[in-house]
RNA sequence: GUCCUCGUAGCUCAGCUGGAUAGAGCACUGGAUUCCUAAUCCAGAGGUCACAGGUUCGAAUCCUGUCGGGGACACCA
């Protein structure tokens, strides 16, 4: 719809202009402040310029009126134009709001260490990433999602050790001193019990079994994490193991050396990251020859860029903030364009419980599990809450409120609007296809506003994705649902003389809600 | 200490690539049901957009500074 409007205006006005929506909808559907920016150049008042420009649109079919108000040029769409757009949209639901953007994107998100189940903080990045993926797909991008498994390094050994110690304590009954930095929590004890079934309890008798427990535990955790994700309606195209990438370390290190990125000091190898935006240089190989964590990420990004996507997006936890510069520097040294990598930070989720701060710790074991929340309120509500806020600001919510399922949860409000339309069709014993070709004729102000709003989904989607402000989608759906509830209360639909027309408008509203929710990974309900 | 980020209604937050009278939900007050589901709707009240300067036709939005909250500053991952 917006595209058609822009095309039409461009035919008459040969310069760039901003097309926005007036704050007061009675002024028009679209507006441009173009006259203000022309005022200086033409040495005329914005009022007069706007007037003159308006006259160019006298014979335009898609506009009812084009008026100059206080220097703004306001466009009102015509009924026939809206009808045309609606009819076309209703005939092709699967194509509605689809974009024709081109380009390939590799999206990496979650990538939580396989040392425990996902917690509520991970859930935010997971939900955001999945929705971003769905948005991009719908807009036409060739996007693939990937999970980077940190299965090399000390934390995996620590996982095995933690299981081992938990087994000694809970199964063999020894007194065990569990150091602070070890993993703890119920799931470790459960893992120990499962391990006893798989390997026999003698596995906890000798430290030589720790490595076995590490590998087994890591695999169990990945299974659990994938289940956690699936329960929230999230799936990945690829999983990449850090460990498997290390085979290429020598090769990548040579590449860095060839790019003059590495020097030796104090017996260690350093990356000259400070030359490209980082605060200081970083160690990549320690004195004892072991590579650092950064090395893994360098190999991984070399691997990613060798796959030649047009663009890369990583969603990281906010605690990785300082990490961006060094990875980008490495990418630069590897001979790729680091500007192709965009890092989106997913900020902390602060939990309250009964008004009291709830301090989260990944390792202490007193964190709130993602699965716990999904079980209690369902993945739809979880997804909705996380997508309703910008990803880069702190989000705070009270677990107790979150558990409630009443009208304070906006998803019910939106679902209800969708279900209402379905009920109307049932009452009328009709289906959307029966009313698609009904001409809408002349629309009253309320119908027109509602219809216009329902047709905004494509531009909301486009804006939400490209601005990375996914909260615009739930925001939009809330306002559309609100308009529909108002409409429903004001007009009798089934049995009225305009039944088919009103049903057609309703069908359009329902379709936008359904497609919009679908993009958020939420299924629209037929009944409440 | 350095860097990042945030500060908008009682609460949780939108709005920020400068545009018309600063919004929503919750909570609060009052009202609507012989009629398609009242899980809804209508009305009301609620604001120094942290503060001070600057940029210009125009600033919640951009710039500078101050204050306040949070975060990051590893050879852990």
XYZ file of C-alpha atoms (C1' of nucleotides) in Angstrom:
605
model
C 0.000 0.000 0.000
C 2.679 2.469 1.045
C 4.692 1.560 -1.995
C 1.825 2.460 -4.289
C 1.379 5.779 -2.507
C 5.054 6.650 -2.770
C 5.100 5.744 -6.445
C 2.120 7.952 -7.112
C 3.554 10.936 -5.299
C 6.948 10.503 -6.905
C 5.359 10.899 -10.304
C 4.349 14.436 -9.396
C 7.160 15.509 -7.123
C 10.640 14.960 -8.383
C 12.641 14.872 -5.181
C 13.119 12.840 -2.027
C 10.456 13.209 0.592
C 9.560 11.762 3.940
C 6.226 10.007 4.099
C 4.844 9.676 7.577
C 1.586 9.143 9.354
C -0.067 12.182 10.930
C -0.522 11.976 14.663
C -4.131 12.932 14.303
C -5.657 10.363 11.926
C -8.489 12.695 10.924
C -5.915 14.790 9.081
C -5.189 12.041 6.589
C -3.602 8.644 6.082
C -0.208 9.863 5.069
C 1.554 13.183 5.256
C 4.794 14.829 4.304
C 6.548 17.822 5.845
C 8.310 18.442 2.536
C 7.243 22.071 2.305
C 9.261 22.973 5.416
C 12.502 21.793 3.944
C 11.741 23.553 0.657
C 10.876 26.830 2.321
C 14.409 28.114 2.660
C 15.419 27.037 -0.795
C 12.443 28.564 -2.571
C 12.232 31.561 -0.247
C 8.520 31.086 0.198
C 6.493 30.182 3.221
C 5.836 26.483 3.809
C 2.106 27.209 3.701
C 2.222 28.485 0.153
C 4.530 25.765 -1.092
C 2.272 23.116 0.378
C -0.738 24.666 -1.310
C 0.958 24.674 -4.662
C 2.103 21.081 -4.350
C -1.388 19.929 -3.417
C -2.808 21.088 -6.691
C -0.723 18.564 -8.546
C -2.803 15.754 -7.127
C -6.237 16.933 -8.156
C -6.861 14.085 -10.555
C -5.271 11.282 -8.608
C -7.450 8.197 -8.289
C -5.844 6.721 -5.237
C -6.427 9.867 -3.186
C -9.726 11.226 -1.984
C -8.148 14.480 -1.069
C -4.750 16.100 -0.768
C -4.723 19.091 1.532
C -2.243 21.564 2.891
C -2.566 22.091 6.623
C -0.123 24.271 8.546
C 2.552 23.503 6.020
C 2.057 19.768 5.998
C 0.666 18.039 2.952
C -1.925 15.471 3.995
C -3.072 12.624 1.797
C -6.357 10.801 2.213
C -6.698 7.499 0.431
C -9.767 6.751 -1.624
C -12.265 3.993 -0.831
C -11.741 2.270 -4.145
C -8.005 2.165 -3.647
C -8.351 0.601 -0.192
C -10.874 -1.900 -1.521
C -8.514 -2.903 -4.269
C -5.654 -3.500 -1.808
C -7.845 -5.455 0.610
C -9.309 -7.711 -2.043
C -5.899 -8.553 -3.343
C -4.556 -9.225 0.152
C -7.433 -11.489 1.150
C -7.015 -13.578 -1.967
C -3.389 -14.349 -1.127
C -2.961 -14.738 2.607
C 0.318 -16.606 2.247
C 1.727 -13.715 0.254
C 0.464 -10.947 2.520
C 3.163 -8.570 3.778
C 5.842 -10.525 1.942
C 8.812 -8.470 0.863
C 11.096 -8.829 -2.075
C 14.370 -8.017 -0.392
C 17.380 -9.891 -1.590
C 20.517 -10.984 0.177
C 21.676 -13.729 2.491
C 22.025 -13.396 6.237
C 23.617 -15.669 8.822
C 22.031 -15.179 12.209
C 23.757 -16.538 15.285
C 21.909 -16.483 18.563
C 21.503 -18.135 21.954
C 24.819 -20.021 21.796
C 24.549 -20.705 25.516
C 27.184 -22.948 27.053
C 26.028 -26.567 27.203
C 26.601 -26.682 30.922
C 23.055 -26.204 32.075
C 19.492 -25.649 30.981
C 18.484 -22.313 29.470
C 17.408 -19.683 31.940
C 15.137 -16.716 31.586
C 17.968 -14.449 30.424
C 18.787 -16.776 27.530
C 15.122 -16.888 26.664
C 15.095 -13.237 25.757
C 17.845 -13.555 23.168
C 16.282 -16.778 21.928
C 12.861 -15.274 21.378
C 14.266 -12.129 19.832
C 16.497 -14.070 17.476
C 13.755 -16.409 16.381
C 11.383 -13.534 15.646
C 14.104 -11.656 13.756
C 14.590 -14.793 11.691
C 10.894 -15.075 10.901
C 10.648 -11.388 9.997
C 13.631 -11.606 7.670
C 12.311 -14.712 5.960
C 8.967 -13.070 5.349
C 10.647 -10.017 3.890
C 12.393 -12.207 1.358
C 15.870 -12.495 2.827
C 17.709 -15.764 2.544
C 18.454 -16.161 6.233
C 19.929 -19.080 8.159
C 20.129 -19.513 11.900
C 23.004 -20.985 13.830
C 23.873 -22.001 17.370
C 27.529 -21.973 18.381
C 28.203 -24.670 20.944
C 31.006 -23.808 23.359
C 31.976 -27.406 23.880
C 35.707 -26.830 24.246
C 37.333 -25.364 27.280
C 37.406 -25.443 30.975
C 33.691 -25.135 31.586
C 33.057 -28.569 30.096
C 35.610 -30.139 32.395
C 33.973 -28.278 35.240
C 30.615 -29.730 34.264
C 32.020 -33.266 34.405
C 33.706 -32.543 37.719
C 30.494 -31.119 39.123
C 28.556 -34.229 38.094
C 31.296 -36.375 39.548
C 31.203 -34.583 42.884
C 27.412 -34.553 42.970
C 27.487 -38.310 42.360
C 29.930 -38.825 45.183
C 27.762 -36.852 47.528
C 24.245 -37.909 46.562
C 24.780 -41.432 45.315
C 27.835 -42.735 47.100
C 27.132 -40.730 50.234
C 30.587 -39.225 50.726
C 31.049 -35.850 52.333
C 31.938 -33.475 49.512
C 33.164 -29.940 49.570
C 31.649 -28.249 46.498
C 33.668 -25.139 45.624
C 31.776 -21.973 44.774
C 32.677 -21.834 41.103
C 31.395 -25.311 40.321
C 28.029 -25.884 38.731
C 25.337 -26.670 41.155
C 21.609 -26.861 41.241
C 19.091 -29.618 40.904
C 19.963 -30.462 37.341
C 23.498 -31.470 38.296
C 22.174 -33.936 40.832
C 19.725 -35.276 38.265
C 22.553 -35.659 35.788
C 24.526 -37.593 38.375
C 21.582 -39.945 38.944
C 21.193 -40.494 35.192
C 24.906 -41.037 34.845
C 24.744 -43.723 37.519
C 22.126 -45.519 35.436
C 24.154 -45.249 32.259
C 27.661 -45.954 33.578
C 26.999 -47.563 36.984
C 27.655 -45.766 40.238
C 31.303 -46.866 40.230
C 31.867 -44.036 37.771
C 32.009 -41.734 40.796
C 34.763 -43.756 42.466
C 37.656 -42.607 40.351
C 38.622 -39.227 38.957
C 39.696 -40.807 35.691
C 36.028 -40.975 34.703
C 35.525 -37.229 34.834
C 36.282 -36.749 31.169
C 33.712 -39.371 30.268
C 31.179 -37.591 32.448
C 32.081 -34.265 30.842
C 31.376 -35.440 27.332
C 28.276 -37.312 28.252
C 26.963 -34.419 30.365
C 27.542 -31.923 27.596
C 25.542 -34.025 25.158
C 22.739 -34.394 27.666
C 22.688 -30.633 28.186
C 22.520 -29.952 24.453
C 19.534 -32.285 24.216
C 17.905 -30.441 27.091
C 18.644 -27.031 25.585
C 17.175 -28.071 22.259
C 14.068 -29.278 24.033
C 13.837 -25.961 25.935
C 13.998 -24.136 22.605
C 11.498 -26.393 20.920
C 9.042 -25.837 23.746
C 9.192 -22.131 22.943
C 8.665 -22.829 19.246
C 12.302 -22.205 18.300
C 14.395 -24.288 15.945
C 17.812 -23.778 14.413
C 19.091 -24.510 10.931
C 22.613 -25.331 12.122
C 24.564 -26.195 15.228
C 28.305 -25.585 15.116
C 30.675 -27.157 17.600
C 33.588 -25.082 18.855
C 35.569 -28.236 19.454
C 35.283 -29.386 15.869
C 36.502 -26.005 14.664
C 39.796 -26.284 16.522
C 41.145 -28.592 13.837
C 41.500 -25.470 11.752
C 43.291 -23.386 14.395
C 46.781 -23.777 12.935
C 45.506 -22.782 9.542
C 43.660 -19.728 10.863
C 46.625 -18.707 13.008
C 48.830 -18.784 9.926
C 46.330 -16.594 8.147
C 46.450 -14.080 10.994
C 50.228 -14.111 11.022
C 50.266 -13.565 7.296
C 47.984 -10.587 7.844
C 50.501 -9.163 10.317
C 47.980 -9.448 13.130
C 50.010 -11.431 15.629
C 53.090 -10.753 17.709
C 54.848 -12.591 20.498
C 55.418 -11.120 23.918
C 56.130 -12.728 27.297
C 55.941 -16.116 25.614
C 52.360 -15.540 24.464
C 50.810 -14.747 21.133
C 48.847 -11.499 20.989
C 46.309 -10.193 18.526
C 46.872 -6.559 17.537
C 43.237 -5.750 18.114
C 44.011 -2.292 19.507
C 44.835 -1.119 16.023
C 41.237 -1.676 15.003
C 39.086 -0.239 17.711
C 39.834 -2.410 20.700
C 41.127 -0.926 23.952
C 44.141 -3.194 24.009
C 45.711 -6.192 22.388
C 44.451 -9.627 23.355
C 46.141 -12.905 24.083
C 45.170 -15.689 21.715
C 47.715 -18.342 22.744
C 48.956 -18.675 26.320
C 52.476 -19.469 27.419
C 51.644 -23.151 27.703
C 50.416 -23.235 24.108
C 46.703 -23.467 24.874
C 44.490 -21.195 22.800
C 42.185 -18.733 24.579
C 38.437 -18.470 24.203
C 38.904 -15.690 21.697
C 40.732 -18.109 19.413
C 37.604 -20.215 19.146
C 35.561 -17.239 18.126
C 38.156 -16.211 15.581
C 38.032 -19.619 13.944
C 34.276 -19.572 14.058
C 34.034 -16.194 12.379
C 36.573 -17.207 9.789
C 34.368 -20.179 9.114
C 31.265 -18.014 8.937
C 32.780 -15.497 6.553
C 34.222 -18.210 4.332
C 30.651 -19.264 3.731
C 30.143 -15.924 1.994
C 26.879 -14.571 3.325
C 26.010 -10.992 2.459
C 25.459 -10.054 6.075
C 25.961 -11.447 9.562
C 24.003 -10.842 12.718
C 25.031 -12.069 16.160
C 22.781 -11.782 19.139
C 24.864 -11.769 22.279
C 24.205 -11.207 25.924
C 24.984 -7.691 27.073
C 27.948 -8.961 29.089
C 29.725 -9.586 25.772
C 29.681 -5.912 25.005
C 33.445 -5.443 25.343
C 33.972 -8.432 23.147
C 32.664 -6.932 19.932
C 35.716 -4.831 19.114
C 38.220 -7.676 19.345
C 36.151 -10.029 17.196
C 35.662 -7.329 14.576
C 39.388 -6.618 14.602
C 40.074 -10.297 14.039
C 37.631 -10.402 11.145
C 39.412 -7.461 9.630
C 42.797 -9.198 9.926
C 41.356 -12.307 8.322
C 40.689 -10.224 5.248
C 36.925 -9.795 5.524
C 34.712 -6.744 5.881
C 33.958 -6.454 9.579
C 31.153 -4.021 8.797
C 29.174 -6.985 7.517
C 28.874 -8.169 11.083
C 26.224 -6.616 13.257
C 26.069 -7.481 16.926
C 22.783 -7.030 18.726
C 23.036 -7.074 22.479
C 20.297 -8.623 24.472
C 20.145 -6.854 27.791
C 19.691 -8.357 31.181
C 16.348 -9.487 32.394
C 15.878 -8.465 35.992
C 13.443 -10.566 37.854
C 11.434 -9.602 40.834
C 9.582 -11.978 43.002
C 6.898 -10.484 45.171
C 8.503 -7.079 44.693
C 11.943 -8.244 45.861
C 14.969 -8.241 43.550
C 15.838 -11.663 42.305
C 19.554 -11.956 41.726
C 20.411 -14.343 38.942
C 23.517 -16.396 38.746
C 24.221 -18.831 35.996
C 26.279 -21.054 38.161
C 24.652 -20.900 41.548
C 21.654 -22.866 40.454
C 19.029 -20.521 41.848
C 18.146 -19.044 38.468
C 14.733 -19.273 36.920
C 14.570 -21.824 34.167
C 13.159 -20.936 30.799
C 11.260 -24.209 30.828
C 9.751 -23.348 34.184
C 8.243 -20.157 32.817
C 7.099 -21.812 29.602
C 5.336 -24.497 31.621
C 3.535 -21.940 33.713
C 2.368 -19.381 31.187
C 2.996 -21.017 27.838
C 5.400 -20.073 25.110
C 2.972 -17.610 23.522
C 2.897 -15.315 26.542
C 6.634 -15.660 27.091
C 7.350 -14.719 23.501
C 4.939 -11.848 23.609
C 6.429 -10.326 26.747
C 9.985 -10.476 25.431
C 9.068 -9.155 22.010
C 7.159 -6.274 23.518
C 10.330 -4.596 24.717
C 13.366 -3.355 22.913
C 16.159 -5.883 23.218
C 18.791 -3.366 24.219
C 17.168 -2.005 27.336
C 16.900 -3.635 30.664
C 13.675 -5.434 31.199
C 12.202 -5.857 34.596
C 9.215 -7.898 35.513
C 7.774 -9.554 38.512
C 7.515 -13.306 38.226
C 4.304 -13.273 40.215
C 2.598 -10.898 37.790
C 3.973 -12.790 34.840
C 2.302 -15.927 36.097
C -1.126 -14.374 36.037
C -3.290 -15.070 33.054
C -5.736 -12.210 32.926
C -6.421 -9.102 30.920
C -3.152 -7.513 32.033
C -1.546 -9.847 29.536
C -2.079 -8.125 26.193
C -1.861 -11.295 24.212
C -5.311 -12.261 25.390
C -6.629 -8.963 24.162
C -5.250 -9.556 20.686
C -6.301 -13.178 20.538
C -9.780 -12.164 21.567
C -10.100 -9.776 18.647
C -9.070 -12.540 16.276
C -11.451 -15.025 17.841
C -14.283 -12.513 17.599
C -13.958 -12.295 13.836
C -14.062 -16.045 13.629
C -17.207 -16.114 15.748
C -18.890 -13.560 13.514
C -18.318 -15.681 10.452
C -19.707 -18.692 12.253
C -22.755 -16.736 13.351
C -23.322 -15.545 9.812
C -22.653 -19.053 8.498
C -20.193 -17.674 6.025
C -16.522 -17.971 5.236
C -14.096 -15.236 4.259
C -14.037 -16.417 0.662
C -17.780 -15.712 0.415
C -17.244 -11.991 0.977
C -13.916 -11.309 -0.716
C -15.475 -10.012 -3.897
C -18.097 -7.867 -2.209
C -17.398 -4.293 -3.276
C -16.921 -2.115 -0.223
C -18.390 0.944 -1.888
C -18.389 4.071 0.184
C -16.835 3.612 3.601
C -17.652 5.554 6.714
C -14.882 7.083 8.786
C -14.640 4.216 11.301
C -14.559 1.492 8.677
C -11.963 3.338 6.712
C -9.684 3.868 9.685
C -9.960 0.251 10.707
C -9.267 -0.998 7.230
C -6.332 1.310 6.801
C -4.851 0.107 10.076
C -5.271 -3.513 9.078
C -3.353 -2.815 5.886
C -0.377 -1.348 7.709
C 1.118 -4.715 8.600
C 3.556 -4.789 5.658
C 5.089 -1.454 6.564
C 5.175 -2.282 10.265
C 7.017 -5.501 9.463
C 9.490 -3.713 7.236
C 10.138 -1.001 9.791
C 10.349 -3.400 12.742
C 12.923 -5.590 11.053
C 15.146 -2.908 9.607
C 15.160 -0.813 12.746
C 15.611 -4.003 14.818
C 12.706 -2.712 16.853
C 10.660 -5.851 16.921
C 8.444 -4.407 19.661
C 6.712 -2.439 16.924
C 4.884 -5.575 15.868
C 3.155 -6.364 19.181
C 2.569 -2.644 19.609
C 0.823 -2.526 16.271
C -1.227 -5.634 16.910
C -2.409 -4.224 20.210
C -3.615 -1.034 18.569
C -5.277 -2.938 15.733
C -7.060 -5.191 18.211
C -8.163 -2.151 20.149
C -9.621 -0.539 17.028
C -11.446 -3.716 16.229
C -12.923 -4.056 19.710
C -14.187 -0.495 19.428
C -15.646 -1.209 16.012
C -17.312 -4.353 17.245
C -18.950 -2.525 20.115
C -20.177 0.269 17.923
C -21.538 -1.588 14.930
C -23.833 -4.515 14.625
C -22.305 -6.746 11.984
C -24.177 -10.017 11.586
C -27.658 -9.379 10.278
C -27.005 -5.797 9.289
C -27.648 -4.592 5.769
C -23.914 -4.215 5.282
C -23.108 -7.627 6.659
C -20.870 -8.771 3.820
C -18.945 -5.546 3.684
C -18.366 -5.500 7.422
C -17.347 -9.134 7.378
C -14.863 -8.407 4.636
C -13.293 -5.679 6.741
C -13.277 -8.010 9.747
C -11.611 -10.718 7.717
C -8.874 -8.294 6.797
C -8.311 -7.372 10.431
C -8.173 -11.020 11.438
C -5.722 -11.779 8.688
C -3.330 -9.063 9.779
C -3.506 -10.256 13.364
C -2.976 -13.854 12.294
C -0.026 -13.083 10.070
C 1.452 -10.684 12.632
C 1.209 -13.176 15.458
C 2.590 -15.871 13.189
C 5.658 -13.748 12.588
C 6.101 -13.572 16.339
C 5.858 -17.347 16.519
C 2.455 -17.240 18.122
C -0.567 -19.044 16.801
C -3.787 -17.072 16.482
C -6.699 -18.624 18.285
C -10.001 -19.397 16.581
C -11.866 -19.254 19.849
C -11.113 -18.274 23.398
C 39.014 5.626 36.917
C 37.783 4.671 31.350
C 33.997 3.189 27.992
C 28.830 1.771 26.950
C 23.778 2.243 28.125
C 19.420 4.059 30.288
C 16.534 8.289 32.908
C 9.167 9.907 29.612
C 2.270 9.318 33.970
C 1.845 5.990 40.609
C 4.054 1.055 38.035
C 5.980 -1.457 33.380
C 7.249 0.684 28.951
C 6.434 2.881 23.606
C 7.761 7.291 20.918
C 14.252 8.915 19.551
C 17.267 8.508 11.200
C 14.255 16.318 14.462
C 7.904 17.708 12.654
C 1.364 18.955 14.058
C -1.949 18.956 20.884
C 3.996 13.609 24.277
C 1.219 7.911 23.988
C -0.235 2.620 25.512
C -1.075 -1.170 29.126
C -1.683 -1.890 34.319
C -3.524 0.439 38.691
C -7.425 4.362 40.133
C -12.675 6.911 39.563
C -17.490 6.826 37.128
C -20.585 4.578 33.394
C -22.477 0.766 29.299
C -25.091 -5.941 28.888
C -33.730 -7.130 26.382
C -28.639 -6.694 20.894
C -22.862 -10.745 16.936
C -18.796 -13.639 23.606
C -18.657 -7.482 28.958
C -11.801 -11.729 28.451
C -15.099 -5.971 25.596
C -16.353 -0.758 25.223
C -17.057 4.646 26.754
C -15.671 8.748 29.932
C -12.381 10.870 33.719
C -8.004 11.776 36.314
C -2.780 11.284 35.966
C 3.570 14.869 32.770
C 9.148 20.301 34.686
C 10.001 14.002 28.715
C 16.301 13.816 35.176
C 18.776 18.933 35.136
C 21.456 23.040 32.514
C 23.175 25.000 28.113
C 23.715 24.628 22.588
C 22.315 23.631 17.241
C 17.292 25.767 14.014
C 11.726 27.543 11.139
C 10.936 23.503 14.849
C 14.063 19.302 20.149
C 11.410 14.010 24.361
C 14.387 13.051 19.754
C 20.762 15.734 17.674
C 25.444 17.972 20.459
C 28.055 19.358 25.270
C 28.113 19.221 30.490
C 26.039 17.773 35.419
C 23.363 14.346 38.487
C 21.284 9.412 39.109
C 20.430 3.799 37.865
C 22.576 -0.464 35.315
C 26.517 -2.867 32.639
C 31.519 -3.817 30.582
C 36.622 -3.194 31.439
C 40.694 -11.559 31.782
C 45.675 -15.241 29.749
C 37.162 -17.614 32.667
C 34.079 -19.122 29.167
